[in-house]
Coordinates of C-alpha atoms in Angstrom, one line a residue:
M26 CA 0.0 0.0 -0.1
K27 CA 1.3 3.5 -0.7
I28 CA 0.7 7.1 0.9
L29 CA 1.7 10.1 -0.4
N30 CA 3.5 12.3 1.8
L31 CA 3.4 16.0 0.8
A32 CA 5.5 17.4 3.9
L33 CA 7.4 20.4 3.6
C34 CA 10.4 18.0 4.7
L35 CA 12.2 20.8 6.3
G36 CA 13.9 21.9 3.0
L37 CA 15.2 18.5 2.3
L38 CA 12.9 18.2 -0.7
T39 CA 11.3 21.0 -2.8
C40 CA 7.9 19.7 -1.7
A41 CA 8.2 16.4 -3.8
A42 CA 5.7 13.7 -3.2
N43 CA 7.3 10.8 -1.4
A44 CA 5.7 7.2 -1.5
L45 CA 5.7 5.0 1.8
S46 CA 5.3 1.5 1.6
V47 CA 4.5 -1.3 3.6
G48 CA 7.8 -2.9 4.8
D49 CA 9.9 0.5 3.9
S50 CA 12.3 2.0 6.2
A51 CA 11.5 5.7 7.1
Y52 CA 12.7 8.7 9.0
S53 CA 11.4 11.5 10.9
V54 CA 12.6 14.7 9.6
A55 CA 10.9 16.6 12.6
V56 CA 10.0 15.3 16.3
K57 CA 6.8 13.9 15.7
N58 CA 4.0 12.6 18.6
I59 CA 3.2 9.2 18.6
S60 CA 0.1 7.2 19.7
L61 CA -0.8 3.6 20.8
S62 CA -4.1 4.2 19.1
A63 CA -4.7 3.9 15.5
D64 CA -6.9 6.7 15.4
L65 CA -4.1 8.9 16.9
S66 CA -6.3 10.1 20.0
D67 CA -3.6 9.5 22.6
S68 CA 0.1 11.3 22.5
V69 CA 2.0 9.2 24.4
G70 CA 5.4 10.3 23.5
R71 CA 7.8 11.6 20.8
L72 CA 9.5 10.2 18.0
M73 CA 13.1 12.0 17.6
P74 CA 14.3 13.0 14.0
T75 CA 16.6 10.5 11.7
N76 CA 15.7 7.2 13.8
E77 CA 14.5 4.0 11.6
I78 CA 11.0 3.2 11.8
K79 CA 9.8 0.0 9.9
I80 CA 6.3 0.6 8.1
I81 CA 3.8 -2.0 9.0
E82 CA 0.8 -0.3 7.7
A83 CA 0.2 3.2 6.0
D84 CA -2.9 5.3 5.1
D85 CA -3.4 9.0 4.2
K86 CA -4.3 9.4 7.9
K87 CA -1.9 7.6 10.4
V88 CA 1.6 5.3 9.7
K89 CA 1.7 2.3 11.8
F90 CA 5.3 1.5 12.7
S91 CA 8.0 -0.3 14.6
L92 CA 11.1 0.8 16.0
E93 CA 14.0 -1.2 17.6
G94 CA 16.2 0.5 19.7
Y95 CA 17.6 0.1 23.7
Q96 CA 15.9 0.3 27.1
S97 CA 17.6 1.3 30.2
S98 CA 16.1 -0.3 33.4
K99 CA 16.8 3.2 35.1
A100 CA 14.9 4.9 32.5
Q101 CA 12.1 2.7 30.8
N102 CA 10.0 5.3 29.3
I103 CA 13.2 6.0 26.7
I104 CA 14.3 4.2 24.0
Y105 CA 18.0 5.0 23.0
F106 CA 19.5 4.5 19.5
T107 CA 22.3 3.1 21.2
P108 CA 23.2 1.5 24.7
K109 CA 26.8 3.4 24.7
A110 CA 25.1 7.0 24.6
R111 CA 22.0 9.1 25.4
I112 CA 20.7 9.4 21.5
I113 CA 17.2 9.3 22.3
S114 CA 15.0 7.6 19.7
V115 CA 11.6 7.7 21.2
A116 CA 10.6 9.3 24.7
F117 CA 7.3 8.1 25.8
S118 CA 5.2 9.8 28.7
K119 CA 5.9 8.5 32.2
Q120 CA 2.2 7.4 32.5
A121 CA 2.2 5.9 29.0
K122 CA 1.4 1.9 29.1
F123 CA 3.4 0.8 26.3
D124 CA 4.5 -2.7 25.4
A125 CA 8.4 -3.3 24.7
E126 CA 9.2 -6.7 23.2
V127 CA 12.7 -7.8 24.3
L128 CA 14.6 -9.0 21.7
E129 CA 17.8 -9.2 23.6
N130 CA 19.1 -8.8 27.1
L131 CA 22.1 -7.1 27.4
G132 CA 22.5 -6.2 31.4
E133 CA 21.6 -2.7 32.2
Y134 CA 19.9 -2.5 28.7
N135 CA 17.7 -4.7 26.7
K136 CA 17.4 -4.4 22.9
V137 CA 13.7 -4.1 22.4
K138 CA 11.2 -3.3 19.6
I139 CA 8.0 -1.1 20.3
T140 CA 5.0 -0.7 17.9
A141 CA 3.0 2.6 17.6
Y142 CA 1.4 4.8 15.3
T143 CA 2.3 8.4 14.0
S144 CA 0.8 10.9 11.1
P145 CA 2.6 10.1 7.7
D146 CA 3.8 13.8 7.4
A147 CA 7.6 14.7 7.8
L148 CA 8.7 11.1 7.0
E149 CA 11.5 10.3 4.6
T150 CA 12.9 7.0 3.4
D151 CA 16.3 8.7 2.2
L152 CA 18.7 9.0 5.8
K153 CA 21.4 10.2 3.7
A154 CA 19.6 13.1 2.1
I155 CA 18.3 14.0 5.8
F156 CA 22.0 14.1 7.4
S157 CA 23.4 15.9 4.5
T158 CA 20.7 18.5 4.9
A159 CA 21.8 18.7 8.4
K160 CA 25.2 18.6 7.7
K161 CA 24.8 21.7 5.5
N162 CA 22.5 23.3 8.1
H163 CA 25.3 22.9 11.0
E164 CA 27.7 24.0 8.7
E165 CA 26.0 27.3 7.3
N166 CA 24.5 28.4 10.9
C167 CA 27.1 26.7 13.7
G168 CA 30.3 28.4 12.7
T169 CA 29.9 31.9 12.1
C170 CA 30.8 32.9 15.6
H171 CA 33.7 30.7 16.0
P172 CA 35.1 28.0 14.2
L173 CA 32.8 25.2 13.4
H174 CA 32.9 22.2 15.7
R175 CA 32.3 18.9 13.6
G176 CA 30.5 16.2 15.3
E177 CA 33.8 13.8 15.5
T178 CA 35.3 16.5 17.9
Q179 CA 32.9 15.6 20.6
V180 CA 31.2 12.7 22.3
A181 CA 27.5 11.9 21.8
N182 CA 26.3 12.8 25.0
R183 CA 28.0 16.5 24.8
W184 CA 26.3 17.8 21.8
P185 CA 22.4 18.3 23.0
A186 CA 23.6 21.1 25.5
L187 CA 26.3 22.3 23.4
I188 CA 23.9 22.9 20.6
K189 CA 21.0 24.3 23.2
S190 CA 23.9 26.7 24.4
M191 CA 23.8 28.3 21.0
Q192 CA 20.6 27.7 19.5
S193 CA 19.5 31.0 20.1
R194 CA 22.0 32.6 18.1
T195 CA 20.9 31.0 14.7
P196 CA 17.5 31.2 12.3
L197 CA 17.4 27.6 12.4
T198 CA 13.7 26.1 13.6
Q199 CA 13.4 24.1 16.6
D200 CA 13.0 21.0 14.3
E201 CA 15.9 21.6 12.3
I202 CA 17.8 21.9 15.7
W203 CA 16.6 18.3 16.8
V204 CA 17.9 17.1 13.3
I205 CA 21.1 18.9 13.6
T206 CA 21.5 17.7 17.2
Q207 CA 20.9 13.8 16.1
Y208 CA 23.3 14.3 13.1
L209 CA 26.0 15.4 15.3
Q210 CA 25.5 12.6 18.0
K211 CA 25.2 10.0 15.5
H212 CA 28.6 11.1 14.0
S213 CA 30.3 12.2 17.1
K214 CA 33.8 10.6 18.4
D215 CA 32.0 7.7 20.0
I216 CA 29.1 7.0 17.8
N217 CA 29.5 7.1 14.1
V218 CA 27.1 5.5 11.9
D219 CA 28.8 5.9 8.4

C-alpha cells in the first residue's frame, strides 16, 4: 500500500511527493507525536528525528510502525538509539502504558522493539539526504561566531548541551535543531554511523 507524503520536509526536498510502502524504512525529519491507538487520539510520546522506523501499515491519516532500540532499566520510558550514549529515539511520557518486546537482554539495557502510530507527514526514506541537509545547516549556521565544531570532535552525550547553548544565535527552527543534534550525535567521536 502506498501513501503520499506532501510534507515540507524542512527543506530536504522541494515539496516533492514521497511514497511510503509497507515494509519500508522511514526516518522522521521532525519531532513527531506518537500514539498507541490507530485514531491517534492519545499522544503518549515523541519520535525523534533520524531514527529508523519500519512501516507496518499506512494510509493518508496514519502510519503504524515498529522501532528497535535500547531500553535502560533506569529510564524505561526512553528508547535509545544505542546503549553506548544517550541518543533518544523515542521518549514516552511517564504515564504511557506501552509494550516493549525484549529482543535481547544486555544487562543494564535490553534491545527492544516497540510498535506505535504516527501521522504520515515529515517522514522520509532517504537518511543520507536528511543527514546531508543537517550537515549543510550545521555548517552554514553553527560556525559563524566561532570555528565550526565537527561531529567527531565531541562525544555524543555532549552535543545536546552544546547545541542548546548556542541555538538562540541561529535562525534555525526547533525541528532543524533536533535534526542537527541527532546528526552530530550519530557522527560523534564515540558513535559514528558512517
